[in-house]
Structures are given as structure tokens and as C-alpha cells.
Tab-separated table of C-alpha atoms and ligand atoms in Angstrom:
chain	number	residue	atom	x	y	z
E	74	UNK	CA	36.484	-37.909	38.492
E	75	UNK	CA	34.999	-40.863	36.102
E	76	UNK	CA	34.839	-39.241	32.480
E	77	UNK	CA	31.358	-40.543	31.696
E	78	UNK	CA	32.066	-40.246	27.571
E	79	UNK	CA	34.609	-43.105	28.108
E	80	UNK	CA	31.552	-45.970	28.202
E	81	UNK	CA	30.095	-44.730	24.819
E	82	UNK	CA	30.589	-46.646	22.191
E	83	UNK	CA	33.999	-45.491	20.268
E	84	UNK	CA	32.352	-46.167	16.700
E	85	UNK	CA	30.274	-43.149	17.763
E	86	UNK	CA	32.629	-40.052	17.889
E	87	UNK	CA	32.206	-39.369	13.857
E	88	UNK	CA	28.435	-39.835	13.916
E	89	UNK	CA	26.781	-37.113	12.644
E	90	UNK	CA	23.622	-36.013	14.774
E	91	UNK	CA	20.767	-36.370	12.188
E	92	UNK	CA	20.308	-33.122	10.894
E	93	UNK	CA	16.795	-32.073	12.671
E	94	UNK	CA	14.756	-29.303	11.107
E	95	UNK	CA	14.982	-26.289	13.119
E	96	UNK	CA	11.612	-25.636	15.649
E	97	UNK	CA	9.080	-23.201	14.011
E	98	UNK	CA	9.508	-20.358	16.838
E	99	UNK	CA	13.121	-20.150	16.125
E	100	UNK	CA	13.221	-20.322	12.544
E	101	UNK	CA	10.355	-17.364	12.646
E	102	UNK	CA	12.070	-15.818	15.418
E	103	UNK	CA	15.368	-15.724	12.881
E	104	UNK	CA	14.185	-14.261	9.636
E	105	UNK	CA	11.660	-11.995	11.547
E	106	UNK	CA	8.403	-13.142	11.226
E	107	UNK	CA	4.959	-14.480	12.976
E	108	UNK	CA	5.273	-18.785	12.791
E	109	UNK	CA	2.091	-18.468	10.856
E	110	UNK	CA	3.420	-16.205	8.061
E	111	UNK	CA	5.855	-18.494	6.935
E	112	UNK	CA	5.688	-20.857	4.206
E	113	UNK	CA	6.680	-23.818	5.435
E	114	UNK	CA	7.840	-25.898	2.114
E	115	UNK	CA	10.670	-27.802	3.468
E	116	UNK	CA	9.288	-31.181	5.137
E	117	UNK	CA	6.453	-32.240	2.856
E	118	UNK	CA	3.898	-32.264	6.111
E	119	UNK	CA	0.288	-31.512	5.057
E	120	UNK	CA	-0.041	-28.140	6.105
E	121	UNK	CA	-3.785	-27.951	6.062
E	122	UNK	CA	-3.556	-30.008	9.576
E	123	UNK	CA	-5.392	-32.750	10.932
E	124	UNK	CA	-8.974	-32.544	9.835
E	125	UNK	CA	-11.273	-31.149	12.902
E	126	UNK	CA	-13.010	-34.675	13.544
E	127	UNK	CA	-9.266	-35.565	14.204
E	128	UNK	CA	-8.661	-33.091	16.826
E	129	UNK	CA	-11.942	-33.880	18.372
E	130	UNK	CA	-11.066	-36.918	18.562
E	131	UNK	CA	-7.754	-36.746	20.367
E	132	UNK	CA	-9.411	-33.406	22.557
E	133	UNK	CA	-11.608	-36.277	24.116
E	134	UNK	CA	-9.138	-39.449	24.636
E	135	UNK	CA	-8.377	-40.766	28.033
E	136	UNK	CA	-4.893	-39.481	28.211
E	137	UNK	CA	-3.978	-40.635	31.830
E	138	UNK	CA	-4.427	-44.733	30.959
E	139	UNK	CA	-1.680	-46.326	29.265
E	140	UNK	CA	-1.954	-47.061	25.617
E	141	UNK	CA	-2.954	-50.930	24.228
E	142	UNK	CA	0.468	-52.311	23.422
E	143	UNK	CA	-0.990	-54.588	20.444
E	144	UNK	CA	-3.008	-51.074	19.284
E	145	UNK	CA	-5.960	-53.825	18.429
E	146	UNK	CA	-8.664	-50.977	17.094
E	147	UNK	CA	-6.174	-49.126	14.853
E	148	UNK	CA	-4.878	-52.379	13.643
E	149	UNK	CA	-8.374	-53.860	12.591
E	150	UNK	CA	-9.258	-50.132	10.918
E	151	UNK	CA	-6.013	-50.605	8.580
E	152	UNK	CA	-6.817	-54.296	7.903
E	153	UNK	CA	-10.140	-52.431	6.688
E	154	UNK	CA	-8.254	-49.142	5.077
E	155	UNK	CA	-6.227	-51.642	3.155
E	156	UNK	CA	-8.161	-55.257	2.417
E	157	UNK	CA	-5.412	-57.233	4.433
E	158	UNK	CA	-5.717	-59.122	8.239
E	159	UNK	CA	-4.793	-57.358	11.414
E	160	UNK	CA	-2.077	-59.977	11.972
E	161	UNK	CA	0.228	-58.057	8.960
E	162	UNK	CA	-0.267	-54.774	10.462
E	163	UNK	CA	2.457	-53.780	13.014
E	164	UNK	CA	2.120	-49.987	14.304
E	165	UNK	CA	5.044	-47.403	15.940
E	166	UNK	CA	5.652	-44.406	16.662
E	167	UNK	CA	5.875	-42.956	13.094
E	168	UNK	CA	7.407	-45.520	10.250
E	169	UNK	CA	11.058	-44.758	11.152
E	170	UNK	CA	9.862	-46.739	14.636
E	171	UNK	CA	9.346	-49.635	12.256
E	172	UNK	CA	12.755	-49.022	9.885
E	173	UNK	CA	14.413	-49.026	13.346
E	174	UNK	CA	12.499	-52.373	14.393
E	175	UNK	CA	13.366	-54.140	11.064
E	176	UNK	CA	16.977	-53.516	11.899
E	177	UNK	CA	16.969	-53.938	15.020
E	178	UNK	CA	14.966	-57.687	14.094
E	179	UNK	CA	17.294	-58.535	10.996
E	180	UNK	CA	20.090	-57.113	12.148
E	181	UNK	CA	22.235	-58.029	8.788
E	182	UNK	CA	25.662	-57.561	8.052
E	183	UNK	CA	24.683	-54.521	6.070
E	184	UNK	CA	21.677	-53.003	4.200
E	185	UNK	CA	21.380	-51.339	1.088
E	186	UNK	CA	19.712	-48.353	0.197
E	187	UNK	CA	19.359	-46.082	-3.277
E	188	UNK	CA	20.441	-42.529	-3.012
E	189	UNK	CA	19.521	-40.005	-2.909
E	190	UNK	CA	16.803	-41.133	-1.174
E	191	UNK	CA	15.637	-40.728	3.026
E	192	UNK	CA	17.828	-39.910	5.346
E	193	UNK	CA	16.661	-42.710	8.140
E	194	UNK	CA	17.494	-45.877	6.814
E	195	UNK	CA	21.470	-45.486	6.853
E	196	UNK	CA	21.511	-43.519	10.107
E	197	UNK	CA	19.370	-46.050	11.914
E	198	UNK	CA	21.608	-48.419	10.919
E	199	UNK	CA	25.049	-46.836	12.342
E	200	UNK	CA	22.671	-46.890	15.522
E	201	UNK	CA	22.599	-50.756	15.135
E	202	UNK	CA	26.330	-51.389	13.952
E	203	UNK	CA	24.624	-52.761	10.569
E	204	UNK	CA	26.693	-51.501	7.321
E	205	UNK	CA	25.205	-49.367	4.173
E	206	UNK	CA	25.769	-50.394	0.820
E	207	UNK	CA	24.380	-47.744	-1.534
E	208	UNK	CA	22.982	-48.527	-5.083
E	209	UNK	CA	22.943	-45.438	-6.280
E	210	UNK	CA	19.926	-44.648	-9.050
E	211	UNK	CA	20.200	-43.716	-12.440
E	212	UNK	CA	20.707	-40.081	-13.339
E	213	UNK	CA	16.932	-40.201	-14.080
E	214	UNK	CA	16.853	-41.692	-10.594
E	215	UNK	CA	14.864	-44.734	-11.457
E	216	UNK	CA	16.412	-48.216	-9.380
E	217	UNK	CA	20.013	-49.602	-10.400
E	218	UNK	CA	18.652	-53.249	-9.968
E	219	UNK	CA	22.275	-54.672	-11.030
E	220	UNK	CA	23.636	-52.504	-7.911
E	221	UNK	CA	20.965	-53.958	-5.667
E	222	UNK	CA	21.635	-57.410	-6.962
E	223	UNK	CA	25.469	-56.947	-6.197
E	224	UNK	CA	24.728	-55.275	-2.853
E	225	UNK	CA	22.316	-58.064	-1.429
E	226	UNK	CA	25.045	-60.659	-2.781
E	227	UNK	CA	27.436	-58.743	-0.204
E	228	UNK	CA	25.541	-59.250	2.791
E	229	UNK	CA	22.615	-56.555	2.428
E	230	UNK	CA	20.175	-59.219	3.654
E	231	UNK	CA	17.376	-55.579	3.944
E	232	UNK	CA	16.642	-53.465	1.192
E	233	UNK	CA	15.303	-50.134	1.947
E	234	UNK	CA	13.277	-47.964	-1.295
E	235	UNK	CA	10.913	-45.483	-0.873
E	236	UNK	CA	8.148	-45.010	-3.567
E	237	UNK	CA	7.066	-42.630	-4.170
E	238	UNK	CA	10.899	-41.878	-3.226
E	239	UNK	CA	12.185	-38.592	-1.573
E	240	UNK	CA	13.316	-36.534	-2.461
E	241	UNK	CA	13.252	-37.455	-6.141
E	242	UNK	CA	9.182	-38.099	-6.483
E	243	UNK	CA	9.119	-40.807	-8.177
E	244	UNK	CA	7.084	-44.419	-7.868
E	245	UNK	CA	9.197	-47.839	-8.140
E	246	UNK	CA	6.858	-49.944	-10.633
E	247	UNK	CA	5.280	-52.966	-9.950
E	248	UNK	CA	7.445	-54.780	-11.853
E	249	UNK	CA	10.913	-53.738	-10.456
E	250	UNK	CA	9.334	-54.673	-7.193
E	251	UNK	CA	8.351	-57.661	-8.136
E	252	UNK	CA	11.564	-58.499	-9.795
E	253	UNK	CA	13.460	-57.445	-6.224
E	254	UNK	CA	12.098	-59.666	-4.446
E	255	UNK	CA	12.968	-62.399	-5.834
E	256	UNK	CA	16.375	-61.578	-4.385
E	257	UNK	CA	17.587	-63.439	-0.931
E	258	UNK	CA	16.687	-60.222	1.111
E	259	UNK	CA	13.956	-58.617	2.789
E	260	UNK	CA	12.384	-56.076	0.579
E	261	UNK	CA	11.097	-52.736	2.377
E	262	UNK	CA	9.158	-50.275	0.376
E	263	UNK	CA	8.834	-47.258	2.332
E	264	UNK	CA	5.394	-45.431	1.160
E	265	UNK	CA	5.329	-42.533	2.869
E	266	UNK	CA	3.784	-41.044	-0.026
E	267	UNK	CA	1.256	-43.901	-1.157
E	268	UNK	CA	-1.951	-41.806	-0.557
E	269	UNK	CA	-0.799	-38.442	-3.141
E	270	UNK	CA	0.101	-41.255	-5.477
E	271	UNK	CA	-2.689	-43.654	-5.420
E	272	UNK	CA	-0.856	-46.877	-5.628
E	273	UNK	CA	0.499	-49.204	-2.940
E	274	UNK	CA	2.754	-52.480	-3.126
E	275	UNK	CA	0.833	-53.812	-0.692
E	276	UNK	CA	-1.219	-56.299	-2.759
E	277	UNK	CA	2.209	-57.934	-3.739
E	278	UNK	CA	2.828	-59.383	-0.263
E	279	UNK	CA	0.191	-62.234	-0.717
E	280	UNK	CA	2.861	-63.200	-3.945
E	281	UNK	CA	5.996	-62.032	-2.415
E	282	UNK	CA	5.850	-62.241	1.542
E	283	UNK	CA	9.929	-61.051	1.763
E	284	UNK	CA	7.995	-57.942	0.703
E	285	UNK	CA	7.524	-55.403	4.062
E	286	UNK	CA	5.516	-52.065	3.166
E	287	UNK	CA	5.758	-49.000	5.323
E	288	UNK	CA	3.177	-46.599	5.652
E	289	UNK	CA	2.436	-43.287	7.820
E	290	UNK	CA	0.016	-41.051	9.099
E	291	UNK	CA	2.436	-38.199	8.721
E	292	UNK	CA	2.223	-37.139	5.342
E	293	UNK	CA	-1.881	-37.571	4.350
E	294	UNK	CA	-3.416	-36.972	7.605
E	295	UNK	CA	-1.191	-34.433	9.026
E	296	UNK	CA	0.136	-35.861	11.846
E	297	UNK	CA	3.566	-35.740	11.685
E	298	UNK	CA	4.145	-34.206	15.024
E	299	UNK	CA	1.859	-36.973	16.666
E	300	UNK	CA	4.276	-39.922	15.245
E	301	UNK	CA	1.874	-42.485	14.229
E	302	UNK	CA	3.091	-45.169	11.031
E	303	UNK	CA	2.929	-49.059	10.741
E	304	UNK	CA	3.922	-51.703	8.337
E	305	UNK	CA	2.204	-54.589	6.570
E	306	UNK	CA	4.012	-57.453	6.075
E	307	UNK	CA	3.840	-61.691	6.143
E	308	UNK	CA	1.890	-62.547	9.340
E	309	UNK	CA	4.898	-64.151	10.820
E	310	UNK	CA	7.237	-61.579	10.551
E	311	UNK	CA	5.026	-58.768	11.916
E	312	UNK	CA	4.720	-61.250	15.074
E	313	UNK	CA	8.288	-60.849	15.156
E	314	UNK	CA	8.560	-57.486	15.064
E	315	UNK	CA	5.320	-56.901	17.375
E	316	UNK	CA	7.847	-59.345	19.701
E	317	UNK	CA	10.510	-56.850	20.125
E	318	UNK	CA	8.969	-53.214	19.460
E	319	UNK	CA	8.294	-50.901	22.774
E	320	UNK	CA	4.647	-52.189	23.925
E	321	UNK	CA	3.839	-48.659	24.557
E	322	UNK	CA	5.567	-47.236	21.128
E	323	UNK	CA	1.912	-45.195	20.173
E	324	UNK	CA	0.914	-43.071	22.259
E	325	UNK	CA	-3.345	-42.821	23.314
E	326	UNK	CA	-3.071	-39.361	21.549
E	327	UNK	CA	-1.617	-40.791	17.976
E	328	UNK	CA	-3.786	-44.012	18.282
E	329	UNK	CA	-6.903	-42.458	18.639
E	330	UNK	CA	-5.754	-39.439	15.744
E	331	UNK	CA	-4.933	-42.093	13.447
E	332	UNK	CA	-8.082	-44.316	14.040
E	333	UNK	CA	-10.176	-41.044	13.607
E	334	UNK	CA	-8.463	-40.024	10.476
E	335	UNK	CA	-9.327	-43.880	9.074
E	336	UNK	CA	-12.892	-43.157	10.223
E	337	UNK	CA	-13.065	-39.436	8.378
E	338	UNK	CA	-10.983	-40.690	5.287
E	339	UNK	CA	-13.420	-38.716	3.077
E	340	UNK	CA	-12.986	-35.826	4.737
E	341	UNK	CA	-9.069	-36.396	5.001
E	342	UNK	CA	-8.295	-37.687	1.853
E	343	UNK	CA	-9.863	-33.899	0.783
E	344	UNK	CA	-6.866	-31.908	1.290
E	345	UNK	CA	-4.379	-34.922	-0.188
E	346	UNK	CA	-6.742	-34.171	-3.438
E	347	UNK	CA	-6.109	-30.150	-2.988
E	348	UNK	CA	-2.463	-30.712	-2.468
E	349	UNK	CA	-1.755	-33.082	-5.170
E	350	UNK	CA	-3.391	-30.083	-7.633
E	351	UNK	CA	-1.012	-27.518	-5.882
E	352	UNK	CA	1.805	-29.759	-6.364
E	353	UNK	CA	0.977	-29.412	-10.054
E	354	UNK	CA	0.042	-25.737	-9.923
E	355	UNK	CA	3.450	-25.177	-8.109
E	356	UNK	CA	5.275	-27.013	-11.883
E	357	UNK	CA	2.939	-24.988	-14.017
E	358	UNK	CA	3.731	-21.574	-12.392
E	359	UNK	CA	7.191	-21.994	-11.926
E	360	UNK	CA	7.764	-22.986	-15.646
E	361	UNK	CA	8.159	-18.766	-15.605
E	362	UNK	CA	11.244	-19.112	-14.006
E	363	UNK	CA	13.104	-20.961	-17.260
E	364	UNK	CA	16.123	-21.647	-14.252
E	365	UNK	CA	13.964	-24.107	-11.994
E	366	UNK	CA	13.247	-27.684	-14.183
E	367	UNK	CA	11.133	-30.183	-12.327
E	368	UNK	CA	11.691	-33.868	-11.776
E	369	UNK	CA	7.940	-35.705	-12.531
E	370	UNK	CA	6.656	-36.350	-8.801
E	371	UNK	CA	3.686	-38.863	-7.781
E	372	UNK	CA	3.944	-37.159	-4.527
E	373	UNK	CA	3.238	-33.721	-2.583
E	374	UNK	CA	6.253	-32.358	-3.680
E	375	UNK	CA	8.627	-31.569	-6.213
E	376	UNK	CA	12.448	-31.462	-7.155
E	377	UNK	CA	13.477	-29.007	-8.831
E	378	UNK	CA	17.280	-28.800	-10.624
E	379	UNK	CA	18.470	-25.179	-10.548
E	380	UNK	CA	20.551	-24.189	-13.390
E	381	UNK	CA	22.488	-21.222	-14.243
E	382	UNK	CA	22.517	-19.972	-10.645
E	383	UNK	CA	23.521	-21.544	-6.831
E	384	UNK	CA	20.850	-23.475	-5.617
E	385	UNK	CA	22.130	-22.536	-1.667
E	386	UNK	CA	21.796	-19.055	-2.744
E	387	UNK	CA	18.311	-19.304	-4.249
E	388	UNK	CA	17.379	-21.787	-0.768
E	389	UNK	CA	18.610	-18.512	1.136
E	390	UNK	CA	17.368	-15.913	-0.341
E	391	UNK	CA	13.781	-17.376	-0.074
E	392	UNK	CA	14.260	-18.218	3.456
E	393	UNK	CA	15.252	-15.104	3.974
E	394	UNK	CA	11.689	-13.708	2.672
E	395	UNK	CA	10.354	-16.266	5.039
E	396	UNK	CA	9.686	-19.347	2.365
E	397	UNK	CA	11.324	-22.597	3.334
E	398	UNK	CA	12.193	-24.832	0.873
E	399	UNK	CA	14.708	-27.656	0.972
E	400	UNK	CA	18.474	-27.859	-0.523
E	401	UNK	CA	20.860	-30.720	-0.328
E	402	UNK	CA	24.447	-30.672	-0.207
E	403	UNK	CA	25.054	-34.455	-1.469
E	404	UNK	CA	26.667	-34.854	-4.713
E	405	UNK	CA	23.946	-36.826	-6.331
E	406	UNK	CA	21.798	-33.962	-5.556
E	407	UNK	CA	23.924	-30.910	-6.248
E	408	UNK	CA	22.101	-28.178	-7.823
E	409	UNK	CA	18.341	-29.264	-6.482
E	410	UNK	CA	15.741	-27.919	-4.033
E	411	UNK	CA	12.803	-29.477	-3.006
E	412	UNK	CA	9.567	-28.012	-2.708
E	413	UNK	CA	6.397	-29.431	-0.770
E	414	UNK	CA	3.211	-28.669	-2.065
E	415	UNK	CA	1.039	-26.341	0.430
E	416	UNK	CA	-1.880	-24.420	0.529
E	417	UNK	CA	-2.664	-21.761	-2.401
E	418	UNK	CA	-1.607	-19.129	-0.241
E	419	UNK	CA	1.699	-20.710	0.092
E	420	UNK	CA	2.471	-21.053	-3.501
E	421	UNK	CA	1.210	-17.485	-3.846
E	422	UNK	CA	3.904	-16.538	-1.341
E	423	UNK	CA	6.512	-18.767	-2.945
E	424	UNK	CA	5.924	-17.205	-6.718
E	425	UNK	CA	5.851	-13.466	-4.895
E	426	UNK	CA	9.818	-13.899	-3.764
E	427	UNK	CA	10.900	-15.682	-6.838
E	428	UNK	CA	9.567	-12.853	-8.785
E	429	UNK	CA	11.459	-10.106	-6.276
E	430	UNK	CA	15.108	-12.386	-6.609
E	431	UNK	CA	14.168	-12.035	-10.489
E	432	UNK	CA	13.588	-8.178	-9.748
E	433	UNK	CA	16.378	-7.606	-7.348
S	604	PLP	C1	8.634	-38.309	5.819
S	604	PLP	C2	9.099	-39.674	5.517
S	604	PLP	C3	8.986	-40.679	6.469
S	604	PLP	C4	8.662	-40.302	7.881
S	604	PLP	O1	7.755	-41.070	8.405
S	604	PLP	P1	7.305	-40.926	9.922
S	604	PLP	O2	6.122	-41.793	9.891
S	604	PLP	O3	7.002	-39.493	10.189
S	604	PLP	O4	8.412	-41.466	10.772
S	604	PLP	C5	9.343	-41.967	6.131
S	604	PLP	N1	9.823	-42.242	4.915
S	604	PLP	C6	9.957	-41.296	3.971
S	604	PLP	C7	10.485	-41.641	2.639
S	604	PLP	C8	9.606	-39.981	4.261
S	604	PLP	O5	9.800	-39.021	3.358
């Protein structure tokens, strides 16, 4: 007999899967409750859903024909969302599509990121044989543009940030942007997050075009599970990437959800207001728990450090009363859980078992 696991690559064995949040059934099914009941804090999506205009939308698509490889209508309706052509919009399914198409493009000796910060950008990498070379932030987690510096200088010829960044919350400024690109590297800001914030890079392409933004339908419009993001970028180099990306990467479903929520923007942009005022009714009420101290977020969520007790524990013992929040187990990170901003009733339900640990 051939042992098939003798053609996979040997740089493989010590991957780590990605870590992949556990389906909602299960995770119910586990601690004992209806999907619906739980408060699902853990993965910053918009839990208010896509906005009904949204579903009608994708209810009425013509599923059975094959998607437009160049997604031309959802393409002109971001070169209107944002004030920039349709030639420096390139779309995928979700915006780790497009981190895996930048590497997969570049492909550099190595890239550098600045932990703690996403997950994606240093396992998509391993995919593609390209190195990591971390320049780890600041213990107030702002950039360590010295590390970058040195890490570019080493080969990092792609420079992955996220700003807002997760899971800290906070925005890179202008300025530091500005200042990064003038390095010999591309320079991808990952804003996943732009829309709770209410500030974009993007007008610093036209100035800067090693500059690459990414952006996503996931987090604002809640469609995370449909996989819809895109990046703007220099004309040229979104050619590039449009070159070598799957032609049928968005699906009809996610192109026609994602041109809708553009259309409904009012409507959508509605909940990103109401969650953005949970995220900071979520710091006010949990200043009565003198253990939890925030990080400042511009996003829909918050870090919190826990002190004086184990932040697994505390992760636990809320799951356990059905309220999912996220812990880390990095170093850089020890002691923190993340919280996404929800609806009311999910705050309600997150104060509630805080106050019972505090009672038990
Ligand atoms: C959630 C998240 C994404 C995921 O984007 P998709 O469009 O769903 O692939 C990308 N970047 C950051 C920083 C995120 O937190």
C-alpha cells in the first residue's frame, strides 16, 4: 500500500490547524442551551444580522448561474462607498482571500506582522513557505516602528497591521502610516473594523500607492458567514492580484448581499451606530467589577486585562452560563479576554453571570 501522507509537504507536520471557533449547535449543545440563548461575544460578528433588504436581496438572486469573475457591480458600488475607481477595488471571498492573494502575489522572503494582533496573516504565510518576523507593539500596544524598520530591512518585503487592530482595539494614526510607507515594503492595513471607527487609510493611497487597504463585509454588515471582503489598492497592483485570484472567489449569494448592504447603508450602518454605544455601555457597566480594566477600543469590542484572578477561569465560568467571550493563551496577551459588543440583551446577560461568579 502507497502511504498517501508521504507526498505532503514535510514542513507541514508541526503546523497547527488554525484554531476554528467551534459551530453554534455544538457549543449550545455542550453547555446546555437553545443556539439562540447564548451570548455569542467571542468573534466580534454583528449579531443583529444582515439587515432584511439584505436577505431579500440574496432570497431573490439567480443562484444556479455562475458568479461575474471581475464582480463589476459590487466593484463600481465600492468605488462609490469609498470616492476611489473600480480599477483599485479587488474583491474575495472575505479579506483573508485577499491576505492570502497578497502572499501568494509577493511571495517575499518573509513578512512582518505586530502581535498580538490577527491570527491570518502568519498562518497564511506557513501556507506559502513565506517567513514571519514579528514587531511586537508596545505594552500600550501602539506600533514598534524601529521593529518594523529592522524587520522590512530583513526581507519582510509585506507588512501586515490591522487598525483598528484585534484584539487590542486600537487605530494606527495617520501619521505612523504615513511614515511606514515610506519603507521598501508593501504596506497592508487590514480594516476590518473601519466602519465602528469612522476612519479609513484609504485616502493615503493616492500619496502612498505601496499602501494596500483591506476591508470586509463581515464585521458592519453581518455577513461573516457569507465571506464577502476586498481591497483597495494602486490600480496596477489590484490588476495583479485580480490576475491570479480564483475568478469565481465570491459567490452570487455574497455579491449580491454585499451590493445590497452598499445600497441600504443607512439602514446598515444603524446597528454599527447601536453597537458602537453597547461597546461603550459594556466599559461603563463593567467598571463594577474593579478586576476587569479595559484597553480604549475604536472598534465593536473590547479588551479587557483581568487582574487578581485567572482570566481562563473567568472565560470558563461564563461559558459555562452560556456567555462566550474570548481568552488568549499568548504571552503578550496573558491575563486578557475579549469581549464583542452585542445587542442590549447580550450585555444584560453578560453583567447577570459576572454578578453570580461575584456571588458564588
Ligand atoms: C475578523 C477579521 C478579519 C476577517 O475578515 P473576513 O473578511 O471575514 O475574512 C480580517 N481582519 C481582522 C483584523 C479581523 O479581525
Amino acid at each position: 500500500m502507497i502511504d498517501p501522507l508521504q507526498f505532503v509537504r514535510p514542513d507541514f507536520d508541526e503546523l497547527e490547524a488554525y484554531k476554528p471557533v467551534l459551530p453554534l449547535e455544538e457549543l449550545a449543545r455542550e453547555i446546555g442551551c437553545a443556539p439562540g440563548e447564548l451570548a455569542k461575544l467571542d468573534a466580534n460578528e454583528n449579531l443583529y444580522g444582515p439587515a432584511p433588504s439584505v436577505l431579500e436581496a440574496i432570497a431573490n438572486a439567480d443562484h444556479h448561474i455562475y458568479p461575474d469573475p471581475g464582480s463589476t457591480g459590487l466593484r463600481e458600488g465600492l468605488a462609490d462607498y469609498l470616492g476611489v475607481g473600480p480599477g483599485m477595488i479587488v474583491c474575495g471571498a472575505g479579506s483573508d482571500d485577499l491576505i492570502d492573494i497578497l502572499i501568494r502575489l509577493c511571495l517575499p522572503r518573509a513578512i512582518a506582522i505586530a502581535p498580538p494582533t490577527f491570527g491570518m496573516y502568519s498562518f497564511l504565510a506557513k501556507i506559502s513557505r513565506v517567513g514571519v518576523i514579528e514587531a511586537s507593539r508596545k505594552p500600550d500596544f501602539s506600533l514598534d516602528y524601529d521593529a518594523i524598520r529592522t524587520a522590512v530591512a530583513d526581507g519582510a518585503k509585506l507588512v501586515f497591521l490591522a487598525s483598528p487592530n484585534n484584539p487590542t482595539g486600537n487605530l494606527c494614526p495617520d501619521p505612523e502610516i504615513r511614515k511606514l510607507c515610506e519603507l521598501d515594503a508593501l504596506v497592508v492595513v487590514d480594516e476590518a473594523y473601519a466602519e465602528f471607527a469612522g476612519h479609513s487609510a484609504v485616502p493615503l493611497i493616492r500619496e502612498h500607492p505601496n499602501l494596500v487597504v483591506l476591508r470586509t463585509f463581515s464585521k458592519w454588515a453581518g455577513l461573516a458567514g457569507l465571506r464577502v471582503g476586498y481591497s483597495v489598492a494602486d490600480p496596477g497592483l489590484s490588476e495583479r492580484m485580480m490576475a491570479i485570484k480564483q475568478p469565481y472567489n465570491v459567490n452570487v449569494a455574497a455579491d449580491v448581499a454585499a451590493r445590497a448592504a452598499l445600497a441600504h447603508r443607512g439602514e446598515v450602518m444603524e446597528s454599527v451606530r447601536m453597537l458602537v454605544a453597547e461597546r461603550d455601555s459594556i466599559v461603563e457597566r463593567l467598571a463594577a467589577f474593579p478586576y476587569l480594566h479595559p484597553y480604549p477600543s475604536s472598534s465593536n469590542f473590547v479588551l479587557f486585562r483581568v487582574e487578581g484572578r485567572d482570566a481562563g477561569s473567568l472565560a470558563q465560568a461564563l461559558r459555562r452560563d452560556g456567555v462566550l467571550v474570548r481568552h488568549y493563551n499568548t504571552a503578550a496577551l496573558r491575563g486578557c479576554i475579549r469581549i464583542s459588543a452585542g445587542r442590549p440583551q447580550d450585555t444584560d446577560r453578560l453583567v447577570d453571570a459576572l454578578a453570580r461568579l461575584e456571588n458564588a
